[in-house]
Coordinates of C-alpha atoms in Angstrom, one line a residue:
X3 CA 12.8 -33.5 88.7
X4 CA 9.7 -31.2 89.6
X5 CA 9.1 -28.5 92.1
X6 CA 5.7 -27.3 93.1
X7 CA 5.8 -23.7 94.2
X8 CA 1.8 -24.2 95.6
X9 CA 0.9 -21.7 94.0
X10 CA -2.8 -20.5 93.7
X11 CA -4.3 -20.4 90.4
X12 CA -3.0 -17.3 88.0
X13 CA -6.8 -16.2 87.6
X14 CA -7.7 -16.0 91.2
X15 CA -11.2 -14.7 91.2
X16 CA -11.9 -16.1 87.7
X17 CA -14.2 -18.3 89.1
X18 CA -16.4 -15.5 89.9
X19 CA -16.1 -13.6 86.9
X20 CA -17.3 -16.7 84.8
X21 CA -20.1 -17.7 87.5
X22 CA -22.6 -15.1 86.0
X23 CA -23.7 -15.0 82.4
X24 CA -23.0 -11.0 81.3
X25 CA -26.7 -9.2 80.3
X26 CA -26.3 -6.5 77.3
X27 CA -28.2 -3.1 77.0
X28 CA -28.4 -3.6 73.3
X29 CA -27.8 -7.3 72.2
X30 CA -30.7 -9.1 73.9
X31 CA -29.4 -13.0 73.5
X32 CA -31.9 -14.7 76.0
X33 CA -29.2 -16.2 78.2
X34 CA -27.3 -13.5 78.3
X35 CA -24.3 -15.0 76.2
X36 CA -23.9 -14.0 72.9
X37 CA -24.7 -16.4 69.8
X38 CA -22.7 -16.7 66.6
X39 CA -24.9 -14.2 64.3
X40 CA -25.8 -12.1 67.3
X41 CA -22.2 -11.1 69.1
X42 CA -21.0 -7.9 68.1
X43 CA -19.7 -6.0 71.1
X44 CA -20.2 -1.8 70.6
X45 CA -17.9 -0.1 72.5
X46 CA -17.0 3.5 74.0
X47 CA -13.5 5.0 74.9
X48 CA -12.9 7.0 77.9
X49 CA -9.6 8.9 77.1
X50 CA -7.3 9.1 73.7
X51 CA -4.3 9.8 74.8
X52 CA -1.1 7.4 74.2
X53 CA -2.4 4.3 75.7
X54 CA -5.8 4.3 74.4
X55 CA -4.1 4.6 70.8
X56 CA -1.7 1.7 72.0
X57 CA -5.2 -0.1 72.6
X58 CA -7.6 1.2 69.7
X59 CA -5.0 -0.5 67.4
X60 CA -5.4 -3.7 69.0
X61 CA -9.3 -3.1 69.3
X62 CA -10.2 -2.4 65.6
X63 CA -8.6 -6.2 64.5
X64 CA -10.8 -8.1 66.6
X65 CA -14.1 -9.1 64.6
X66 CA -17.1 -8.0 66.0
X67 CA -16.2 -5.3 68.1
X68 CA -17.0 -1.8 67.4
X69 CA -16.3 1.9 68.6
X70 CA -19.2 3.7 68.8
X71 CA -18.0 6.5 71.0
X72 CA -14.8 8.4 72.4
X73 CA -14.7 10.8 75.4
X74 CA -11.8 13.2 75.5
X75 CA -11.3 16.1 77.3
X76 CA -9.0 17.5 74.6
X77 CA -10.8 18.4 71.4
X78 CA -7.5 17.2 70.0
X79 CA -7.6 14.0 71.5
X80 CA -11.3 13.9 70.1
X81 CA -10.7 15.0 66.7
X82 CA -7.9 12.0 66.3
X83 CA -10.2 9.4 67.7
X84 CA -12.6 10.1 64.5
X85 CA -9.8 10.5 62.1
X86 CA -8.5 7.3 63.6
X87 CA -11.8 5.2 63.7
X88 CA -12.8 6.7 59.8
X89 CA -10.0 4.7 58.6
X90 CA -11.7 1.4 60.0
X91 CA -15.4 2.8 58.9
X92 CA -16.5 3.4 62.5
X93 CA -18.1 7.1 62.4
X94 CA -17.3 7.3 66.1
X95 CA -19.5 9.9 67.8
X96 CA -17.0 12.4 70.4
X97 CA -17.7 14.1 73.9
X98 CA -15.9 16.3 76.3
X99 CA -17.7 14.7 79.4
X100 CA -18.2 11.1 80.5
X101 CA -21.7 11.7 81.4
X102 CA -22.9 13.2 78.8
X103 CA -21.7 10.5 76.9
X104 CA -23.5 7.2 79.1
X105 CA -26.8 8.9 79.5
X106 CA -26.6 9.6 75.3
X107 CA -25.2 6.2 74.2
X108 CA -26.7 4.1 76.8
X109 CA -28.1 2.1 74.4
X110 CA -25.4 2.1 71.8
X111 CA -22.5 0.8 74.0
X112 CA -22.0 -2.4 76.0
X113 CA -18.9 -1.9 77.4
X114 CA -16.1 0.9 77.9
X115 CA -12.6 1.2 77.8
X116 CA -11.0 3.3 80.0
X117 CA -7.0 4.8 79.4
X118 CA -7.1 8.2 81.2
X119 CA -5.0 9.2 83.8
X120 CA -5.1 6.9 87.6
X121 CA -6.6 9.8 89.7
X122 CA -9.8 9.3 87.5
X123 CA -9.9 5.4 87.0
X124 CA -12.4 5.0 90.1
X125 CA -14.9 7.7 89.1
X126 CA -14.9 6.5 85.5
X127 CA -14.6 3.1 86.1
X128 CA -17.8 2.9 88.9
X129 CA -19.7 5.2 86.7
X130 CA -19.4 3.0 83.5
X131 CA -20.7 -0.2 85.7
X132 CA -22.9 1.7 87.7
X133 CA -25.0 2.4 84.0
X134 CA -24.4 -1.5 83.2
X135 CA -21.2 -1.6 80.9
X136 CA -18.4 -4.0 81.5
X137 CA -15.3 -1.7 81.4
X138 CA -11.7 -3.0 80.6
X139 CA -9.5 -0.1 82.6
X140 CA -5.9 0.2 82.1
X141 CA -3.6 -0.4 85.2
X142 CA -2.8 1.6 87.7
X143 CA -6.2 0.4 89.4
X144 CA -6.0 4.2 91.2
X145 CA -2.9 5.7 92.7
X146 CA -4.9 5.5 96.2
X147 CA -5.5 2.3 97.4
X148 CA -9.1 2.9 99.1
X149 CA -10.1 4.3 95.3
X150 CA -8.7 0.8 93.8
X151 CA -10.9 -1.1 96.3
X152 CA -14.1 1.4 95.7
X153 CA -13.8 -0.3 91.8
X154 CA -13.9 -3.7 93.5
X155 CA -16.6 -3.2 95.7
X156 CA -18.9 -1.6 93.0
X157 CA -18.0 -4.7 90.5
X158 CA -19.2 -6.8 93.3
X159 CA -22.6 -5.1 93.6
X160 CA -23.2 -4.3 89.7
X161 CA -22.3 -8.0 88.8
X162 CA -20.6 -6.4 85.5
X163 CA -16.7 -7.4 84.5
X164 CA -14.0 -5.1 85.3
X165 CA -10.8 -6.3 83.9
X166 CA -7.4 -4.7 84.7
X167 CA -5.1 -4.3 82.3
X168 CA -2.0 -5.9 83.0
X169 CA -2.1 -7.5 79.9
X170 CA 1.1 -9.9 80.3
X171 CA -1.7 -12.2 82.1
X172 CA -3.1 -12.8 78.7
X173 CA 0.1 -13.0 76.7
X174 CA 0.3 -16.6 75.9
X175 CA 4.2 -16.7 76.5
X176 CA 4.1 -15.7 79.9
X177 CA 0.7 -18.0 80.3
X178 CA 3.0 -20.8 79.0
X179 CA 5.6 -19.8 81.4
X180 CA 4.1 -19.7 84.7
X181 CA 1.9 -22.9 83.9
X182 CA 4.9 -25.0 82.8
X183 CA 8.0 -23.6 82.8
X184 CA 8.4 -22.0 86.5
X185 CA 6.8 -24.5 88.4
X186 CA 8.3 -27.7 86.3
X187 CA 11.5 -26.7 85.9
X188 CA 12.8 -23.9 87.7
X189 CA 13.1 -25.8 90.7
X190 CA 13.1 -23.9 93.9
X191 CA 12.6 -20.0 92.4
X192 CA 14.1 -18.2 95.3
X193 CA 15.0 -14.9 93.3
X194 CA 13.7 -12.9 90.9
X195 CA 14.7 -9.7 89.3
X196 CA 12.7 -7.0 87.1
X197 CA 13.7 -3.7 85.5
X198 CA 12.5 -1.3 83.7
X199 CA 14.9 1.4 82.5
X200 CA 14.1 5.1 80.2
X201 CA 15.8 7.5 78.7
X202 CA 16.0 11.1 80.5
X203 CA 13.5 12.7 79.0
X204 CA 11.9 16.2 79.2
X205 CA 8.3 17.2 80.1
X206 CA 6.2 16.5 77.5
X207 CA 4.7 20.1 75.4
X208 CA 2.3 20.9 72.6
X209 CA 1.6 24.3 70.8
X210 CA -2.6 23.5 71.5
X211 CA -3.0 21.9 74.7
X212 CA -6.4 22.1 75.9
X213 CA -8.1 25.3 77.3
X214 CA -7.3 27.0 80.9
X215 CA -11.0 26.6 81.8
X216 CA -11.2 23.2 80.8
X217 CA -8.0 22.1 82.2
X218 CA -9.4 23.4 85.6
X219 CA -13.2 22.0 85.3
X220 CA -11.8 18.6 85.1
X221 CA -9.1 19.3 87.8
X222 CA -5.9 20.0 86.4
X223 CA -4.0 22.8 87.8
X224 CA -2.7 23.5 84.4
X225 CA -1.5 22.1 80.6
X226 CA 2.2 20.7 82.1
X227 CA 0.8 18.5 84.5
X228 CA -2.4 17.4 82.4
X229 CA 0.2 16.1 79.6
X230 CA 2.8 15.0 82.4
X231 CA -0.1 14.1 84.9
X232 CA 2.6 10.4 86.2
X233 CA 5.0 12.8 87.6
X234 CA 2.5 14.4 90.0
X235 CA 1.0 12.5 93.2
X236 CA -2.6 14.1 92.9
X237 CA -3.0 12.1 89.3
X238 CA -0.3 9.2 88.9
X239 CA 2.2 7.8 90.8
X240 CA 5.3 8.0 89.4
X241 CA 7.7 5.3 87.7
X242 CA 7.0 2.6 90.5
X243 CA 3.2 2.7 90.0
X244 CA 3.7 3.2 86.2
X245 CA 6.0 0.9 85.2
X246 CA 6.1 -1.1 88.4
X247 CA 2.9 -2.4 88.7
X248 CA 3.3 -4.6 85.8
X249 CA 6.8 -6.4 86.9
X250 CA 5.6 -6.6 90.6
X251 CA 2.2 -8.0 89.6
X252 CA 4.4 -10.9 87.6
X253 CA 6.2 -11.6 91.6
X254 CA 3.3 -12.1 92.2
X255 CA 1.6 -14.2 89.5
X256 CA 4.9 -16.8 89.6
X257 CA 5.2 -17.3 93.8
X258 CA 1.4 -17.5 94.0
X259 CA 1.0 -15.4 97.3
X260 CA 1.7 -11.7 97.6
X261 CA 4.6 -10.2 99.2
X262 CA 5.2 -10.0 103.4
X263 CA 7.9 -6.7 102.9
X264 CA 9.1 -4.4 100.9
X265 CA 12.0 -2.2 101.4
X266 CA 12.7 0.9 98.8
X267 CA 14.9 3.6 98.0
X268 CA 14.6 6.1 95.5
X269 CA 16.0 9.2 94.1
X270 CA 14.1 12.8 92.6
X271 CA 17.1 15.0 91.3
X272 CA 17.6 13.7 87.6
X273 CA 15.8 16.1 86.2
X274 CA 16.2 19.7 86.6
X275 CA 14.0 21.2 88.3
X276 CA 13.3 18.3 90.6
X277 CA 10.0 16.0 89.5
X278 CA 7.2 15.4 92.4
X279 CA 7.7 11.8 91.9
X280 CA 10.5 9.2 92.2
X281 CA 12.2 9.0 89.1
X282 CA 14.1 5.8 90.0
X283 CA 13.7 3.3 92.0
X284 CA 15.0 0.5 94.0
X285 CA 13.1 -2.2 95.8
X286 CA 13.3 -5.3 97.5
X287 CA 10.5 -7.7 97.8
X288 CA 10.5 -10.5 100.7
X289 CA 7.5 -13.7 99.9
X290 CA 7.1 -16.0 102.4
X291 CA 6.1 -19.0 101.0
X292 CA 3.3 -21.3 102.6
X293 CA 6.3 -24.0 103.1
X294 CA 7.9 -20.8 105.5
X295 CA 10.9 -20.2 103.0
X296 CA 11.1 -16.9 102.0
X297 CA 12.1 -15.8 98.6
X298 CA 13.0 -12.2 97.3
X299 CA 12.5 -10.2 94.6
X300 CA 14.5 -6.9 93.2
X301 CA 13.0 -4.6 91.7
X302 CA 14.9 -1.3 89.4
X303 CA 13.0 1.3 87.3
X304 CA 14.9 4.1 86.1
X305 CA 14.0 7.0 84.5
X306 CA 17.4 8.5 83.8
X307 CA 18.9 5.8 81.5
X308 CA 17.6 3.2 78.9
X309 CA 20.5 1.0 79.5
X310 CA 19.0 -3.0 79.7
X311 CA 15.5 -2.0 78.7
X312 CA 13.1 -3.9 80.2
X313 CA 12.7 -7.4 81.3
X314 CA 12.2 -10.1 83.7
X315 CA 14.0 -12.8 85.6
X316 CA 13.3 -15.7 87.8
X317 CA 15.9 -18.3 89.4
X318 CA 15.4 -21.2 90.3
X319 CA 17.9 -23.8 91.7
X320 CA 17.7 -25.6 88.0
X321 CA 17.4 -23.5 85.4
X322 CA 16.6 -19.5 85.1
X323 CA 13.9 -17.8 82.8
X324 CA 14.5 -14.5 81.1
X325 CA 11.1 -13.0 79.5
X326 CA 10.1 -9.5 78.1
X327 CA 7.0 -8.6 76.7
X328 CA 9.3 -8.1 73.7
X329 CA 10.8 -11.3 72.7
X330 CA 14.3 -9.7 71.9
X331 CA 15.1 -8.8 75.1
X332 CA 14.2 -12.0 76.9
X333 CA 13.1 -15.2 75.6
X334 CA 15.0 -18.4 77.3
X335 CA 15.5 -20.6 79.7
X336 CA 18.8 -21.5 81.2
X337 CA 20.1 -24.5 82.5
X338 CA 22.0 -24.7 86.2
X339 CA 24.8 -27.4 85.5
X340 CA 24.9 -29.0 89.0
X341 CA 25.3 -32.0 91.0
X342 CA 21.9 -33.5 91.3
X343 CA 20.5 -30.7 88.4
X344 CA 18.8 -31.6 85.1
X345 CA 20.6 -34.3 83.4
X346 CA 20.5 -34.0 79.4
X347 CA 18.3 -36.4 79.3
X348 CA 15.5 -35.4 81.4
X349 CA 16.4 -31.4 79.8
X350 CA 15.4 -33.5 76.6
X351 CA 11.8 -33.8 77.5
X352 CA 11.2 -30.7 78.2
X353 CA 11.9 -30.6 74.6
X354 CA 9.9 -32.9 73.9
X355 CA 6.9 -32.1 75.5
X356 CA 7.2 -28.8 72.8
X357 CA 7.6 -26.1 76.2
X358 CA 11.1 -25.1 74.8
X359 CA 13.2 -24.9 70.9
X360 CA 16.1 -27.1 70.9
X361 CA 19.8 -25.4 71.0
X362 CA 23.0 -26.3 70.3
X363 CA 25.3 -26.4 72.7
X364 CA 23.4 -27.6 75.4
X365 CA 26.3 -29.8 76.9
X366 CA 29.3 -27.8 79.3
X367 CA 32.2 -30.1 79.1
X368 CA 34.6 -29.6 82.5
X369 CA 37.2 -27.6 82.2
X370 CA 40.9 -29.3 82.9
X371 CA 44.4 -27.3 83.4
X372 CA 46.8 -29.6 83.3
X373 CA 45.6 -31.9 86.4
X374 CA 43.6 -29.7 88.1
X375 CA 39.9 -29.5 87.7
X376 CA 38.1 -26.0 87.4
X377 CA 35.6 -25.1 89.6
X378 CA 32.6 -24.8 86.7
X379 CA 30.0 -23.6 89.5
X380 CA 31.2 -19.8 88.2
X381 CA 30.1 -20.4 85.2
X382 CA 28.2 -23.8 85.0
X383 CA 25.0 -22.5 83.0
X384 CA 24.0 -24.2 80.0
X385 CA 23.6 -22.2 76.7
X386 CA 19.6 -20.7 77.1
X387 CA 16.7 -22.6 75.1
X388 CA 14.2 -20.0 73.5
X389 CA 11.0 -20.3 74.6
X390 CA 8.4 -22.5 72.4
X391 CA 5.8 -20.4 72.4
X392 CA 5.7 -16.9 70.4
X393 CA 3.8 -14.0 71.0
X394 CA 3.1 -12.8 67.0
X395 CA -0.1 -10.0 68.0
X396 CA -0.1 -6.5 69.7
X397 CA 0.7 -7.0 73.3
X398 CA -2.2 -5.9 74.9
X399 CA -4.4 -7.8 71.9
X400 CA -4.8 -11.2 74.0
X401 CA -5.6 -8.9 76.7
X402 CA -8.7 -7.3 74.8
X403 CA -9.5 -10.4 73.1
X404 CA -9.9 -11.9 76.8
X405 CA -11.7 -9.1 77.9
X406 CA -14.5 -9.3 75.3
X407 CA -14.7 -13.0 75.1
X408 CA -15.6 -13.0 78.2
X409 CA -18.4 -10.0 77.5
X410 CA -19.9 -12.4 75.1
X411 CA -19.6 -16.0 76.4
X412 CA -19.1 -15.1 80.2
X413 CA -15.1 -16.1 79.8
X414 CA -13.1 -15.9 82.6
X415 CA -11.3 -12.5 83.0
X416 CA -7.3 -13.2 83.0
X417 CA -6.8 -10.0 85.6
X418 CA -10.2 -9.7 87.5
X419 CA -10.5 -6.4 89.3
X420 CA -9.5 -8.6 92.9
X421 CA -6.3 -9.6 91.3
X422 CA -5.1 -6.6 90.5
X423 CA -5.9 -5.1 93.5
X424 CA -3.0 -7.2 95.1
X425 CA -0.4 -5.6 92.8
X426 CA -1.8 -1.9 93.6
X427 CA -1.4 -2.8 97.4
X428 CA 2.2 -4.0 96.6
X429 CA 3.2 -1.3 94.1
X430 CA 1.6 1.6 96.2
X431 CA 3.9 0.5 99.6
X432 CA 7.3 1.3 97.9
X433 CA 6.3 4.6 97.6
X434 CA 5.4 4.8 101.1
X435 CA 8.8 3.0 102.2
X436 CA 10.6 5.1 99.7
X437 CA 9.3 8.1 101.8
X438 CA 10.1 7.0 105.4
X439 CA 13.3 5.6 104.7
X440 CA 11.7 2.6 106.2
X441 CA 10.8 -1.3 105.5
X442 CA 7.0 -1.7 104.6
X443 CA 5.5 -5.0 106.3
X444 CA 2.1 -6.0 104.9
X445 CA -0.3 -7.5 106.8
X446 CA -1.9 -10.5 105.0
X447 CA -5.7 -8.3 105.2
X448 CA -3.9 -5.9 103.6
X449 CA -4.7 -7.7 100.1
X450 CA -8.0 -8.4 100.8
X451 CA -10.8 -5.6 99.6
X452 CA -12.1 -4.1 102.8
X453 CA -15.6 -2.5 102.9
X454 CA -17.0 0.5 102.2
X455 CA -16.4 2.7 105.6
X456 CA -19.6 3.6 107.0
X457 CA -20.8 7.4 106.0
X458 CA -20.1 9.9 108.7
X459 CA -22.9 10.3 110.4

């Protein structure tokens, strides 16, 4: 028993990606892709804050890459990288501004990383390809949509790889579960569910931030919203875009189409005083299907309480799967026990085929009182099967690892710059519907990156 959800491939715009063979300022292979005794990639960092530490830990275990450089606007942030990279011997050289740094290590650095706040993702990110790097940028694209599809036009013109980094499209258990287990047995998915729930938790402080002046040259009004910069609109976009964007972007990955509506409501008075920004979050996604079903999607992100965690669900008229990007807090797949459902047998290939671990207890006998027959639909589910595949590296590792394989042998991207772009349209609305009280309806060109608007004249 198979259902096909039609869905488009999961690396939409892959093709393209891979269709060009990558050129290098500094490792001149003849064809452009990188031999065996000729592939190290030299890398620079834009930002060291929380994320790109999350990320330089994954970076420093993959052979042949190495961090030549880190940008910072925080001599703290700076003085870390080095400390950080010494313990790896990589005598990284620092810099206050991204400019400085490309026009002195244009020909020490291939490609960038970029983890600094969204309001800045565009100007770093067009800049890097602009000098010919390939830049890996962490998600939010930009919290303004027309800045998300400036990085997508330039990519196009520069011909260099941007990848997006929503880096659940290269974690090989959810690669194994949107190519096998949601479209082969799922069955019809016509609901899904994602949350992502914190802790209340105060601004964030330090004793040293960085200097009035400085805060101000590179546009921050002052130290509390350069170290907080999520909860305010000019640089972030709250929990939804934060959080959000990687949940909605897995709606999307697992229907195959974007979503047609979105409705949201949200709240800003758990913290005291009040936060710019939405600190929870309620949404409903509506996809309509190419078949003209329509399926929905809810969507939580709290800021308020860490109860649940984190996780994702998708429903299917079969079976359900429950995955997180830690294993602990969702790992299986769960049988519907129906009339005309999976019978034990044809559960027992999926075994087989090595997609999930057997269990015991996969069998719900039917509850008798007395004569009387118990209606097991409340509670006909099957005891879960854990997922076959692990996930045993840092989370974003696969990312990165996809990212430079793809510098060297002109790989496919997982998360092209195009596909991400969907999930910034999608993520971006519940804001807006959040704010008028009203349901967002997306027109299908909505996804699609327009073009450049013509210069006033």
């Amino acid at each position: 028993m198979e259902f096909s959800l039609n869905r488009r491939s999961f690396v939409k715009g892959a093709a393209v990606a891979g269709a060009f063979l990558p050129s290098f300022n500094i490792l001149h292979a003849e064809d452009g892709i990188l031999g065996p005794k000729d592939d190290q990639i030299n890398v620079a960092l834009i930002g060291f804050g929380a994320e790109a530490r999350v990320l330089s830990k994954s970076i420093v275990r993959i052979p042949g890459v190495r961090v030549q450089a880190v940008c910072d606007i925080w001599k703290f942030q700076c003085q870390q990288a080095k400390g950080f990279f010494k313990g790896y011997g990589m005598d990284v050289r620092t810099y206050e501004d991204y400019r400085e740094m490309l026009d002195k290590e244009d020909k020490n650095i291939d490609a960038v990383v970029i983890a600094t706040p969204d309001w800045m993702h565009c100007e770093h990110t067009c800049a890097c390809l602009r000098a010919g790097k390939h830049v890996y940028c962490e998600k939010e694209m930009s919290n303004r949509l027309e800045l998300a599809a400036e990085m997508c036009r330039v990519q196009k013109e520069t011909g260099k790889l941007l990848q997006i980094g929503h880096q659940r499209r290269s974690n090989p258990r959810y690669r194994h579960c949107f190519e096998n287990i949601v479209p082969h047995m799922l069955g019809r998915v016509t609901t899904a569910y994602a949350q992502w729930n914190r802790t209340l938790a105060p601004f964030f402080t330090v004793k040293r931030p960085p200097k009035q002046d400085v805060l101000e040259k590179y546009g921050y009004a002052n130290a509390e919203q350069f170290l907080n910069w999520r909860w305010f609109y000019k640089y972030g976009g709250g929990s939804m875009v934060d959080l959000g964007s990687h949940q909605i972007d897995l709606f999307i990955w697992a229907w195959g189409v974007p979503p047609s509506s979105v409705r949201a409501v949200g709240g800003k008075d758990a913290f005291n005083p009040p936060r710019m920004a939405y600190d929870r979050m309620y949404c409903i996604y509506e996809f309509a299907m190419p078949d003209g079903t329509k399926n929905e999607a809810i969507y939580q992100v709290i800021s308020s309480n860490a109860r649940g965690g984190f996780y994702e669900q998708f429903m299917g008229v079969n079976a359900s799967l429950t995955i997180a990007e830690i294993s602990a807090r969702g790992n299986t797949v769960q049988r519907e026990l129906r009339e005309g459902g999976f019978s034990d047998a044809e559960w027992q290939k999926f075994i087989d085929k090595g997609w999930i671990l057997p269990t015991e207890g996969d069998k719900i006998k039917k509850e008798v009182t007395k004569d009387i027959a118990v209606d097991t639909r409340i509670s006909a589910q099957a005891n879960g099967n854990q997922l076959a595949v692990t996930m045993n590296k840092p989370a974003h590792m696969p990312h990165l690892e996809n990212f430079f394989a793809a510098c060297r042998h002109g790989a496919a991207l997982n998360c092209p710059c195009e596909l991400a772009y969907e999930s910034a349209v999608a993520v971006l609305a519940a804001n807006v519907s959040a704010d008028s009280g009203n349901v967002y309806r997306f027109k299908p060109e909505e996804f699609k990156v327009p073009p450049r608007p013509a210069a006033p004249a």
